[in-house]
Short mmCIF file of C-alpha atoms and ligand atoms in Angstrom, two decimals:
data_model
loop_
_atom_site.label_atom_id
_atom_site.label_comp_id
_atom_site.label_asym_id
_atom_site.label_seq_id
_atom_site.Cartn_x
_atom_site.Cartn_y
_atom_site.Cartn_z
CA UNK A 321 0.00 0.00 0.00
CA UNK A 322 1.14 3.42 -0.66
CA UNK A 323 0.92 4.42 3.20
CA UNK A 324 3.06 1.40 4.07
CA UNK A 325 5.72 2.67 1.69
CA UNK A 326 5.78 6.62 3.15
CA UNK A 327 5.96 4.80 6.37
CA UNK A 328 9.05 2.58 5.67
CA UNK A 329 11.22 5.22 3.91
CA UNK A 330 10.13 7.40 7.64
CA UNK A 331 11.43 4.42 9.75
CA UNK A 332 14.78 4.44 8.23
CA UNK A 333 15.26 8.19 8.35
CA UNK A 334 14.42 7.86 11.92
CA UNK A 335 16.65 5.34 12.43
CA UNK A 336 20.17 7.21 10.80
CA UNK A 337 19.21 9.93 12.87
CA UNK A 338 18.95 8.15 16.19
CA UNK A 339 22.53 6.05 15.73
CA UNK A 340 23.29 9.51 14.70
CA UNK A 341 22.81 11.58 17.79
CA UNK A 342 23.85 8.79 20.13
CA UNK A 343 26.05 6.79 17.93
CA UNK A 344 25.35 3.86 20.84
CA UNK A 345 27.82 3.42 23.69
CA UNK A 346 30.86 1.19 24.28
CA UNK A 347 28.92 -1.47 25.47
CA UNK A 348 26.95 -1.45 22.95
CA UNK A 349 23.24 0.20 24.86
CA UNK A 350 21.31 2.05 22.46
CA UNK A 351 17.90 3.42 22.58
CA UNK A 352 14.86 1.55 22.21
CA UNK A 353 12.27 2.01 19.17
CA UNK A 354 10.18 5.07 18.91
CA UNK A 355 7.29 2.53 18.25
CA UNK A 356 6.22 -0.82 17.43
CA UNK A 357 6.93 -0.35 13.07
CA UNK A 358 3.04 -1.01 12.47
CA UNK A 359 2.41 1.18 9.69
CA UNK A 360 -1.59 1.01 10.55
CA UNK A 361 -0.67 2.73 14.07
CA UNK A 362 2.35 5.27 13.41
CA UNK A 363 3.94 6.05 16.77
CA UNK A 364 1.95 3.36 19.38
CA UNK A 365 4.04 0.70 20.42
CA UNK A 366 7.68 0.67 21.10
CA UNK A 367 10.84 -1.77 20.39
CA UNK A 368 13.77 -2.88 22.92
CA UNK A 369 11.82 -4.71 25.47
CA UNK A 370 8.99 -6.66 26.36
CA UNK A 371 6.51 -5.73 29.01
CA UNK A 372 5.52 -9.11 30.94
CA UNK A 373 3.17 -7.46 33.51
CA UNK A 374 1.36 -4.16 34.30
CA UNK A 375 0.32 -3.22 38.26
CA UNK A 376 -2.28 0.17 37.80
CA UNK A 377 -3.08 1.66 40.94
CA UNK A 378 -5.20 4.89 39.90
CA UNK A 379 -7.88 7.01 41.19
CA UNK A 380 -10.62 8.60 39.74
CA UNK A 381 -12.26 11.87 41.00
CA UNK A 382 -15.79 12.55 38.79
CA UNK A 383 -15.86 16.00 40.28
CA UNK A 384 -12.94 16.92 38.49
CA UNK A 385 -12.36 14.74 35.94
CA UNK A 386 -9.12 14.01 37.31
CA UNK A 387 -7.14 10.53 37.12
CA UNK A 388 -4.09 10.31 39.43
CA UNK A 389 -1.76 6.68 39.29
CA UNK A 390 1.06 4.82 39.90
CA UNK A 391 1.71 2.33 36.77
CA UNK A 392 4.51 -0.64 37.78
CA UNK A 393 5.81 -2.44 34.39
CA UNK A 394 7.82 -5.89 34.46
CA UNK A 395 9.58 -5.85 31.27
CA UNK A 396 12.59 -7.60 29.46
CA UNK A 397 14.87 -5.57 27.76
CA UNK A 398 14.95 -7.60 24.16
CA UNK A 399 18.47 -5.79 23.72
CA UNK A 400 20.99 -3.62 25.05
CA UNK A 401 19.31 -0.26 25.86
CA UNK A 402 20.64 3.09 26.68
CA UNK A 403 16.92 4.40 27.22
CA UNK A 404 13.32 3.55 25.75
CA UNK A 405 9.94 4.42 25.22
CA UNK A 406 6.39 4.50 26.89
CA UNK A 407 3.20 5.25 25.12
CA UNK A 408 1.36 7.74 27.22
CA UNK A 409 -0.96 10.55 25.65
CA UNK A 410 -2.15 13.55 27.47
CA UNK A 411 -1.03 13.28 30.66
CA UNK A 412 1.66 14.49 33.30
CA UNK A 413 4.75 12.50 34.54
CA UNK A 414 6.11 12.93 37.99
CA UNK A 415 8.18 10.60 38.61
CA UNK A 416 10.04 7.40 36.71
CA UNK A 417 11.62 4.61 38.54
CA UNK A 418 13.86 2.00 36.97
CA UNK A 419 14.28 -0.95 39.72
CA UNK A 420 13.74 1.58 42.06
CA UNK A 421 16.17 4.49 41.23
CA UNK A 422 15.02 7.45 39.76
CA UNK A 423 15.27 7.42 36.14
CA UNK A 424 15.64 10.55 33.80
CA UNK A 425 12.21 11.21 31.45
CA UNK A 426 11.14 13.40 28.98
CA UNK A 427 7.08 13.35 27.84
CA UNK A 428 7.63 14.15 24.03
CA UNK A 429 3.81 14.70 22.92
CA UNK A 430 2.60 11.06 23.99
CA UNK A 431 5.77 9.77 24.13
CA UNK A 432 7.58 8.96 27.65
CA UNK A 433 11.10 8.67 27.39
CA UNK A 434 13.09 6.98 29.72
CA UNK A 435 16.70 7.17 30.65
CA UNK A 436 17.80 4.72 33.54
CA UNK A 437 21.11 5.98 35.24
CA UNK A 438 23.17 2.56 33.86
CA UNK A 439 22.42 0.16 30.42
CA UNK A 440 20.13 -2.08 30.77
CA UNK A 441 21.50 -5.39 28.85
CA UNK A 442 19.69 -7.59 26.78
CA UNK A 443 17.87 -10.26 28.86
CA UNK A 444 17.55 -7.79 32.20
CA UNK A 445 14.34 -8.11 33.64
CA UNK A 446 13.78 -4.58 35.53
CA UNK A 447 10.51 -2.77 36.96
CA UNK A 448 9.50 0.92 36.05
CA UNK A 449 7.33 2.72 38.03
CA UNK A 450 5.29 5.71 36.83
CA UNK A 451 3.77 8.08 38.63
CA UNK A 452 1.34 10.44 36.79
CA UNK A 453 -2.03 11.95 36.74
CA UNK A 454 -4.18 14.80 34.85
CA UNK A 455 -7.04 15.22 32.92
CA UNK A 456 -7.45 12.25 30.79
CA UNK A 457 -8.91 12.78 27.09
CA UNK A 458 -9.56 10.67 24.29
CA UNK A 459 -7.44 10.24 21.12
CA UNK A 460 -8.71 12.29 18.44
CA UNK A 461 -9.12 10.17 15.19
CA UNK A 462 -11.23 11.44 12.53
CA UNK A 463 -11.00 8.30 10.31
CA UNK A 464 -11.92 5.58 13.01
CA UNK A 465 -13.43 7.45 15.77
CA UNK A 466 -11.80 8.59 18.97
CA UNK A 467 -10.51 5.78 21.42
CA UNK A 468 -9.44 5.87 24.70
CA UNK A 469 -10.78 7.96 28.18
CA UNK A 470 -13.66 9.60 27.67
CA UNK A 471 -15.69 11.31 31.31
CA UNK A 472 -19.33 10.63 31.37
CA UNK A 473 -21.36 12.44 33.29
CA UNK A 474 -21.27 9.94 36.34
CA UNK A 475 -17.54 8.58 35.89
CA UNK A 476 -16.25 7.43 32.30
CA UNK A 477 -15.48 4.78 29.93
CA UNK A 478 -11.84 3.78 28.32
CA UNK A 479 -12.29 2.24 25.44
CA UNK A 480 -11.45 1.82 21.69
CA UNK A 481 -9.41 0.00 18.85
CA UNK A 482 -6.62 0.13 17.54
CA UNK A 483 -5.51 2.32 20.38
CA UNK A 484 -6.97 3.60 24.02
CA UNK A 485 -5.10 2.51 26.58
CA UNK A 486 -1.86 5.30 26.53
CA UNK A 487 -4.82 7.57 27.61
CA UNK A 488 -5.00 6.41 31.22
CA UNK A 489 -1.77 4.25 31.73
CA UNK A 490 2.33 4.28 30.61
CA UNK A 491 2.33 1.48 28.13
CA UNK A 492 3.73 -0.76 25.11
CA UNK A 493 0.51 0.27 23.36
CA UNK A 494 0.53 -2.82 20.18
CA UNK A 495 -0.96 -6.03 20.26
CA UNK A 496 2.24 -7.97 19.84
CA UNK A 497 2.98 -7.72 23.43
CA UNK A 498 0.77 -8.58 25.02
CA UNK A 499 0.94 -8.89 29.68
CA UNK A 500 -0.85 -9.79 32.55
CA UNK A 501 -2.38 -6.99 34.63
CA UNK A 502 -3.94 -5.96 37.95
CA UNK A 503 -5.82 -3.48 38.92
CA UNK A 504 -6.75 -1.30 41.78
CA UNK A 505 -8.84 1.22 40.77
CA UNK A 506 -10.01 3.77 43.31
CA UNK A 507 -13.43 5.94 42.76
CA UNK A 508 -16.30 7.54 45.07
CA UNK A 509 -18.36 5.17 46.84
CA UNK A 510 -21.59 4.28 45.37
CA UNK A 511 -19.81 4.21 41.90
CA UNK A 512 -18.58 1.11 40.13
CA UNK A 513 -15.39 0.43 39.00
CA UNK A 514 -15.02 -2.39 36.17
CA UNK A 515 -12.32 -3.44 34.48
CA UNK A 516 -11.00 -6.80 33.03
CA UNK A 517 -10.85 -10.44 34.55
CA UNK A 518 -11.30 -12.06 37.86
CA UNK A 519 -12.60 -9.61 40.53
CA UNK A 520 -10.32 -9.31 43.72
CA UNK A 521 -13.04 -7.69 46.29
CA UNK A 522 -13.12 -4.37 46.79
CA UNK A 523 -12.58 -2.14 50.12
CA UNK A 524 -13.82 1.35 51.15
CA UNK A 525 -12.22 4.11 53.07
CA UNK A 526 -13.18 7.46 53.61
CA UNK A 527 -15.47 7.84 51.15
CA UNK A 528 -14.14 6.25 48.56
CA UNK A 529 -13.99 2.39 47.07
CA UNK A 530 -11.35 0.71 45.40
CA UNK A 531 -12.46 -1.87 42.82
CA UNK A 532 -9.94 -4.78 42.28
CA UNK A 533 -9.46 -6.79 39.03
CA UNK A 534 -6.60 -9.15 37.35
CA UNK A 535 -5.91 -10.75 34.23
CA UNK A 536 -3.34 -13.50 34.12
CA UNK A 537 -3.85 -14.29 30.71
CA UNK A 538 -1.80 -12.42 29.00
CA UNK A 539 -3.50 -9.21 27.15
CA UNK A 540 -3.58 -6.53 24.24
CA UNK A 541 -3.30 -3.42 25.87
CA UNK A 542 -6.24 -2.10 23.27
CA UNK A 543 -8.34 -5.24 25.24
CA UNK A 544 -8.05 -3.27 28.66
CA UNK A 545 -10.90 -1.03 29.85
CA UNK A 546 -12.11 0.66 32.37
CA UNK A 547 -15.69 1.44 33.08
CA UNK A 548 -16.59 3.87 35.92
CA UNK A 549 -20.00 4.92 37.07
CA UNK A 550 -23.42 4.34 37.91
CA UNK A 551 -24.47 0.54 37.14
CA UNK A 552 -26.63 -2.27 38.10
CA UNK A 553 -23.92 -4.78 38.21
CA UNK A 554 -24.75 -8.84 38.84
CA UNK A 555 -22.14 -10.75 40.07
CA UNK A 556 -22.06 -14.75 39.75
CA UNK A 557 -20.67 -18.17 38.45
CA UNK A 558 -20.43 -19.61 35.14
CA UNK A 559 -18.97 -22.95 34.32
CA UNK A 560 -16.87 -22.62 37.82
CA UNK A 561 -16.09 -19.24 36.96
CA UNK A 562 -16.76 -15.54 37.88
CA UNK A 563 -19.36 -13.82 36.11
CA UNK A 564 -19.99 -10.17 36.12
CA UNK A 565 -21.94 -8.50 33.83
CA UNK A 566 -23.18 -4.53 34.51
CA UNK A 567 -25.31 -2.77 32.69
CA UNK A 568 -25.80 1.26 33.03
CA UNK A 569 -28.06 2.39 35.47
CA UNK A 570 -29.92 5.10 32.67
CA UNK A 571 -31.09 2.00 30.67
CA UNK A 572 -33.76 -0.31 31.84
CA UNK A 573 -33.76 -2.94 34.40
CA UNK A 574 -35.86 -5.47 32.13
CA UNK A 575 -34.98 -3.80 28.18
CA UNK A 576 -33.18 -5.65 25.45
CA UNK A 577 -29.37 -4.59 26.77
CA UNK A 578 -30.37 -6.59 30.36
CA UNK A 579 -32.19 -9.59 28.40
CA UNK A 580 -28.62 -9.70 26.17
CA UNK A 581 -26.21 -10.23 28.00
CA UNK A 582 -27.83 -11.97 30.40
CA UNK A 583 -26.99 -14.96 28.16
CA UNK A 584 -23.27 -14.77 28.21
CA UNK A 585 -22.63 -17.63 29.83
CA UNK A 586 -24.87 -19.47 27.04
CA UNK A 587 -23.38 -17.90 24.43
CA UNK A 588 -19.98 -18.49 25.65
CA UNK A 589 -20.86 -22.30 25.92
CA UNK A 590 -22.26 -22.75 22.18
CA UNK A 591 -19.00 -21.24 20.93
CA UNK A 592 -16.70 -23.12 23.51
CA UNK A 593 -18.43 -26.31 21.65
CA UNK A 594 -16.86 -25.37 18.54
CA UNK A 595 -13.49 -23.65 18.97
CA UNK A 596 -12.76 -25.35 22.04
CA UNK A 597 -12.26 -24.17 25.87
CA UNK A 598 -12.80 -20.74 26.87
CA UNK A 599 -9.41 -18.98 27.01
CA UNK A 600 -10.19 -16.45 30.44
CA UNK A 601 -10.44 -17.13 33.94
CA UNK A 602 -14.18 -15.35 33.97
CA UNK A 603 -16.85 -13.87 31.81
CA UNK A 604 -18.84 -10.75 31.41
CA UNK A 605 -20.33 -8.25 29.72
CA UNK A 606 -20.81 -4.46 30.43
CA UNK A 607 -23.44 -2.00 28.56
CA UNK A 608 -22.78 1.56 28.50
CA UNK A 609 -25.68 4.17 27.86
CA UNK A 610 -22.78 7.03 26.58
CA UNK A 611 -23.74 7.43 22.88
CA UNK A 612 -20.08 8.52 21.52
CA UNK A 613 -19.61 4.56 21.90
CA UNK A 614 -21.08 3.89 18.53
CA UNK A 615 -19.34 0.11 18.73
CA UNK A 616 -18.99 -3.01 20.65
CA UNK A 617 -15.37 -3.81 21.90
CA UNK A 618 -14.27 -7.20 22.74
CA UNK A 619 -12.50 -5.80 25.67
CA UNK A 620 -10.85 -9.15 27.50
CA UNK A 621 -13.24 -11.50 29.33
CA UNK A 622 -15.70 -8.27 29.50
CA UNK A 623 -16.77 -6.86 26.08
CA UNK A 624 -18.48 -3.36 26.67
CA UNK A 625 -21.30 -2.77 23.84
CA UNK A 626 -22.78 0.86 23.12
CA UNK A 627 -26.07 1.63 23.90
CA UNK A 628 -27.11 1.67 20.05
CA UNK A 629 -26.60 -2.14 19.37
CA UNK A 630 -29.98 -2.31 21.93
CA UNK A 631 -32.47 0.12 20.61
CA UNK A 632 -35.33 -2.40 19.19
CA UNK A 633 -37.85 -3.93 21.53
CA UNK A 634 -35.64 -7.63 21.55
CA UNK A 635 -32.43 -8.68 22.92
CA UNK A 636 -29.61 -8.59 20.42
CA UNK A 637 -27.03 -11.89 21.06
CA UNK A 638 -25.87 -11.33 17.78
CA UNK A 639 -23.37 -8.66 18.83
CA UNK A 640 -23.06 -10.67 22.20
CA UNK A 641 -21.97 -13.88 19.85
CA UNK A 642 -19.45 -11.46 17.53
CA UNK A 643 -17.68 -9.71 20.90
CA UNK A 644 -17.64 -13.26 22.89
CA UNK A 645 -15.73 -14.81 19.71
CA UNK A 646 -13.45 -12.74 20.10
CA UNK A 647 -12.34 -14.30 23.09
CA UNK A 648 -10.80 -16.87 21.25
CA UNK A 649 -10.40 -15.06 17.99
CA UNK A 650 -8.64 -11.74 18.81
CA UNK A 651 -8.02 -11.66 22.22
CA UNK A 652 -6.48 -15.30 22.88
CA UNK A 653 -4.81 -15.48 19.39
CA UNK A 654 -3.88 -11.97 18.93
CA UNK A 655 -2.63 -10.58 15.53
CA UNK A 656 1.21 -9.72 15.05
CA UNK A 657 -0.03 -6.23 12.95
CA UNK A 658 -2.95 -4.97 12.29
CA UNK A 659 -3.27 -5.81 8.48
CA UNK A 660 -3.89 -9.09 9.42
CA UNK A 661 -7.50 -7.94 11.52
CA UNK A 662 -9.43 -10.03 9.28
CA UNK A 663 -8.46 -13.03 11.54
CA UNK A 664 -10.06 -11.38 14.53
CA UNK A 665 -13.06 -9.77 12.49
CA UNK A 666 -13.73 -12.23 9.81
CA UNK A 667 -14.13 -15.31 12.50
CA UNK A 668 -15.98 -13.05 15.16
CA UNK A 669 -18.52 -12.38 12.10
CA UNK A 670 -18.65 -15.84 11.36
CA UNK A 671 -19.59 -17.35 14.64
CA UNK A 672 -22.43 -14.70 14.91
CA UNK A 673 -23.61 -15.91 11.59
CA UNK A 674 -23.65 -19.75 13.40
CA UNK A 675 -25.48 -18.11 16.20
CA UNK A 676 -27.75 -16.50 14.27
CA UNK A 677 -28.60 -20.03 13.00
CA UNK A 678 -28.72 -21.81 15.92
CA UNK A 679 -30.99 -19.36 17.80
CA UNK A 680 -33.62 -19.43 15.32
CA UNK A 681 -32.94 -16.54 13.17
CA UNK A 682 -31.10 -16.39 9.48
CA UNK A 683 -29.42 -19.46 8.46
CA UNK A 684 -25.78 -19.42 7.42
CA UNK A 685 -26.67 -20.68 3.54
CA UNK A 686 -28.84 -17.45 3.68
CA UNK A 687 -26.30 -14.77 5.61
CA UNK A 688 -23.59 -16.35 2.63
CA UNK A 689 -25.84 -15.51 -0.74
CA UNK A 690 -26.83 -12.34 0.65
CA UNK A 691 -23.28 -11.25 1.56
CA UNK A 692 -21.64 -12.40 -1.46
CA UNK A 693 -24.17 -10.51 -3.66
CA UNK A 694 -23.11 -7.33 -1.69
CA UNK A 695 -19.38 -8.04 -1.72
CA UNK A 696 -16.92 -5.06 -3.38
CA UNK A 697 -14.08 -8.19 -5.12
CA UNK A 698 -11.78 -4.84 -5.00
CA UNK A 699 -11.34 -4.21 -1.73
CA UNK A 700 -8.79 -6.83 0.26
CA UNK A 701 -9.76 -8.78 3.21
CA UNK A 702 -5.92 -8.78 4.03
CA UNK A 703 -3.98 -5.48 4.13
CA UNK A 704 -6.85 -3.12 4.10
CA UNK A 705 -5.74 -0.09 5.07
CA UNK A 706 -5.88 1.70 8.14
CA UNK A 707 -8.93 4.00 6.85
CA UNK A 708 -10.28 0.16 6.07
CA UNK A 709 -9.74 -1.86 9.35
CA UNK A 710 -13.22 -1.62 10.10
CA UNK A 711 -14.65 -2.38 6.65
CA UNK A 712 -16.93 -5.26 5.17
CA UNK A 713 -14.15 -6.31 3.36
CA UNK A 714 -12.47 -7.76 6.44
CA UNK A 715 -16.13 -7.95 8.55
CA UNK A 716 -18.29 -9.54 5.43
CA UNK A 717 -15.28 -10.88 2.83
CA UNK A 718 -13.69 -12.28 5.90
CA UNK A 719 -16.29 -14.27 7.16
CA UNK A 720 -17.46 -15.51 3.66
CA UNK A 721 -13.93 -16.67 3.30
CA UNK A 722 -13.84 -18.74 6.61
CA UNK A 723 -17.23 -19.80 5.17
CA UNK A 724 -15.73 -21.03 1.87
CA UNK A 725 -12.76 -22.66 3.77
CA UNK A 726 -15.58 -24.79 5.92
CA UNK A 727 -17.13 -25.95 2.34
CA UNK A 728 -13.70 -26.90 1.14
CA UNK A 729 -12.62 -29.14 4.09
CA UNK A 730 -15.69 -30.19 5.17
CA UNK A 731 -17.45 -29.61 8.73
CA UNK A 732 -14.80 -31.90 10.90
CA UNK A 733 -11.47 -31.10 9.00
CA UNK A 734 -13.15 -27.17 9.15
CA UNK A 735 -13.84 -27.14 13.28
CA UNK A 736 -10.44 -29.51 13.48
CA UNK A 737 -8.18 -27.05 11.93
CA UNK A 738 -10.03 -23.79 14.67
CA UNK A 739 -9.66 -25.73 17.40
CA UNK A 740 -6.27 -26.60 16.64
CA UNK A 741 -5.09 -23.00 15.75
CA UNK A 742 -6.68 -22.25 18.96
CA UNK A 743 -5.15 -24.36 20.94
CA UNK A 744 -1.69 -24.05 19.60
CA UNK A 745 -1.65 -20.02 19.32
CA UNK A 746 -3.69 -19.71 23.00
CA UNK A 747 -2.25 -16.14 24.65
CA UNK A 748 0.26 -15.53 21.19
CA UNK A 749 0.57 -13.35 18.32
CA UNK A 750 -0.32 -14.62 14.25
CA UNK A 751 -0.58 -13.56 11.01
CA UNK A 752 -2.23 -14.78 7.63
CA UNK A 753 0.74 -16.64 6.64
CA UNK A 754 0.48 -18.49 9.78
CA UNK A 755 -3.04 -19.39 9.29
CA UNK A 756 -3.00 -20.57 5.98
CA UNK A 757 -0.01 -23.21 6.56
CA UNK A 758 -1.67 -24.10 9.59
CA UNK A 759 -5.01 -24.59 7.85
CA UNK A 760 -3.05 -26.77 4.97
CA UNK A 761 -1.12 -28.99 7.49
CA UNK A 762 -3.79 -29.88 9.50
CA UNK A 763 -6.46 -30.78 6.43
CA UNK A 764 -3.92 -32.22 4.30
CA UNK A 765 -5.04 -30.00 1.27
CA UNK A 766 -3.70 -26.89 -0.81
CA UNK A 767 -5.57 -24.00 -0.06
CA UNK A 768 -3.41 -20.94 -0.39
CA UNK A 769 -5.37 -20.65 -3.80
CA UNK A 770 -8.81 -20.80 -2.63
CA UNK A 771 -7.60 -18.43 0.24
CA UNK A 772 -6.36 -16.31 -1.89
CA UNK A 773 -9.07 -15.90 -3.93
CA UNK A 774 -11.54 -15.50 -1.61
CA UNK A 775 -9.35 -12.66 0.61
CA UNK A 776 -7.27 -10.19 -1.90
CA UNK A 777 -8.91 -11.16 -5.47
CA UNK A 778 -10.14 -9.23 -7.68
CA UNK A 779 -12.88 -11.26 -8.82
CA UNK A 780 -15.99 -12.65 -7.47
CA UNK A 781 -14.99 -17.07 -6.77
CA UNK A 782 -17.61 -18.95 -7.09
CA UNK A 783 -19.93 -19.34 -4.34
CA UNK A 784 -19.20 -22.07 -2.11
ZN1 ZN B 1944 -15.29 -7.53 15.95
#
């Protein structure tokens, strides 16, 4: 793509002038990336190190919109580094500790750059502690809506694809790596506080409550949210594991939102029976009433939905199906880059398609003829462009394409070859490539020409 071009002839410009300014050090420390080299997300992510684990301790004050934390990374340097990189947009930096000594920093727009007093060498495992706080604010983007912190008017919501998280905490902010993560989030009493994972109780002090939450499986930092505010939220067990769904106080006890995601755990267990086990350590669901969130996001073990999927008189599963898919496709198997979305979208799409089905409304044979009669052959499934990541090329094209993989293999080589991708790609990063050899080594057939086909060409295959 022509953007992917501009960007790569940028990266090496970059790259002369950092060995340029520092020209490294004797030992051979030299700073870490500026970002992650994703062409789709220009400056989020960083190279030189791997982040294994994020503590958040933050607080949240309504009444001023203020957010005040202390962020404690485990990371790996992946090479010698003089001094790296932190995504964090928009807010203010008091202090930086490397393993406990202060560390120089700089905040260069929503960069944070850190320079620990020694080298850190390739294979040191080291902590940094942050401690920051301001106003948070969303990231403006005009193409694919903002993402990140947005206040509500009783709390807020921190949200959004491909980026949100550098809004409220210091992080690595790209899929491919991916950490564990607690949570102690502090807010007024009477609020609620939810975030991803297993809840860890919650205590109250002085008029305020802090909400606990972890995630040991490992997770993309866009998968982490935060939800604060007024909700009904219902607490219980599913399959042996913690529930919680919540649902905002402003829409009805009894309406469609309730009635949806009510049947998680259901949904959860009619996709578990095809892809295999569920990949988290609980379940959930929250609904926000906040109209900016125009989407569903398959936030980790607790997808939040917009109030607009839930506007008809009936429950919607549909979107509950697409955003609990994810679980396995997405969030478990994670992509590498985000050209490669359709293996997140197209899948999610799909299994709401075999809901659909199964709970009595559209059958797949039907969803199929009418999406392949609406299908633009010239747009790509893979590689769509940033300004496309959210298109029906990768949403419709994608799914049709899983669809036309199912016909080729048949039903049992078809569920085989998910479950085994699954399985061996649970809590990693993959790409097409991947897929596709993994798809032809577990059926035993060619198909990089039917994939093909059905993905990037340029002409309508016939339907399956
Ligand atoms: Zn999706």
């Amino acid at each position: 793509m022509g953007r992917g071009r501009v960007w790569a002839a940028g990266l090496v410009t970059a790259a002369l002038a950092l060995s340029g300014c520092t020209g490294g050090d004797d030992n051979g420390f030299r700073p870490g990336a500026a970002d992650a080299g994703d062409p789709y997300v220009p400056g989020a992510g960083n190279g030189g190190y791997d982040v294994g684990h994020y503590a958040l301790d933050v607080r949240y004050d309504p009444a001023g919109d203020r957010l005040t934390g202390t962020a404690t990374l485990t990371v790996t340097a992946t090479r010698a580094l003089s001094r790296f990189q932190l995504d964090l947009a928009g807010l203010d930096v008091e202090r930086v500790r490397v393993d406990g000594e202060a560390a120089k920093h700089r905040h260069d727009g929503a960069e944070l750059i850190v320079t620990p007093s020694g080298g850190l060498p390739s294979g040191r495992r080291f902590t940094v502690e942050v401690t920051y706080g301001g106003v948070p604010k969303p990231l403006p983007n005009a193409e694919l809506g903002d993402g990140g912190f947005h206040a509500t008017p009783d709390g807020a919501i921190a949200l959004g694809q491909p980026e949100s998280a550098s809004t409220w905490y210091p992080v690595n902010d790209h899929p491919s790596d991916k950490a564990t993560y607690d949570l102690a989030v502090t807010v007024p009493d009477g609020l609620a506080a939810l975030s991803n994972g297993v809840p860890e109780g919650r205590t109250s002090s002085g008029g305020w409550t802090t909400w606990r939450w972890s995630e040991r499986a490992p997770m993309a930092s866009y998968l982490s949210t935060l939800v604060i505010g007024d909700y009904r939220v219902s607490s219980g067990t599913h399959a042996g594991k913690p529930l919680v769904t919540a649902v905002a106080a402003a829409l009805p006890a009894d309406g469609p939102a309730a009635a949806s995601v009510a049947r998680t755990g259901e949904v959860a267990d009619f996709l578990a029976a095809r892809f295999g086990p569920y990949p988290f350590e609980a379940y959930g669901g929250v609904v926000v009433a906040d109209e900016r969130i125009r989407y569903a996001l398959e936030t980790q073990s607790r997808p939040v939905y917009g109030p607009a999927f839930f506007r008809g008189d009936r429950p919607n599963t549909e979107v509950v199906a697409h955003e609990l898919a994810h679980q396995w496709f997405g969030d478990s198997v994670s992509v590498a880059r985000w050209s490669d979305i359709w293996l997140n979208e197209g899948f999610a799409t799909y299994a709401e398609w075999l809901w659909a089905e199964h709970d009595g409304g559209r059958t797949v044979a039907q969803t199929v003829v009418e999406r392949y009669a609406a299908t633009d052959w010239s747009r790509p499934t893979v590689d769509p462009g940033r300004a496309g990541m959210f298109g029906d090329a990768v949403y419709q094209r994608g799914a049709l394409a899983v669809h036309a993989l199912r016909r080729a293999v048949g039903d049992e080589a078809f569920y085989r070859v998910l479950r085994g991708w699954l399985a061996q790609h649970r809590d990693g990063n993959v790409t097409t490539a991947d897929f596709i050899g993994y798809a032809e080594r577990t059926s035993g057939r060619p198909l990089r020409a039917l994939l093909d086909a059905w993905l990037v060409g340029g002409t309508p295959p016939g339907l399956p």
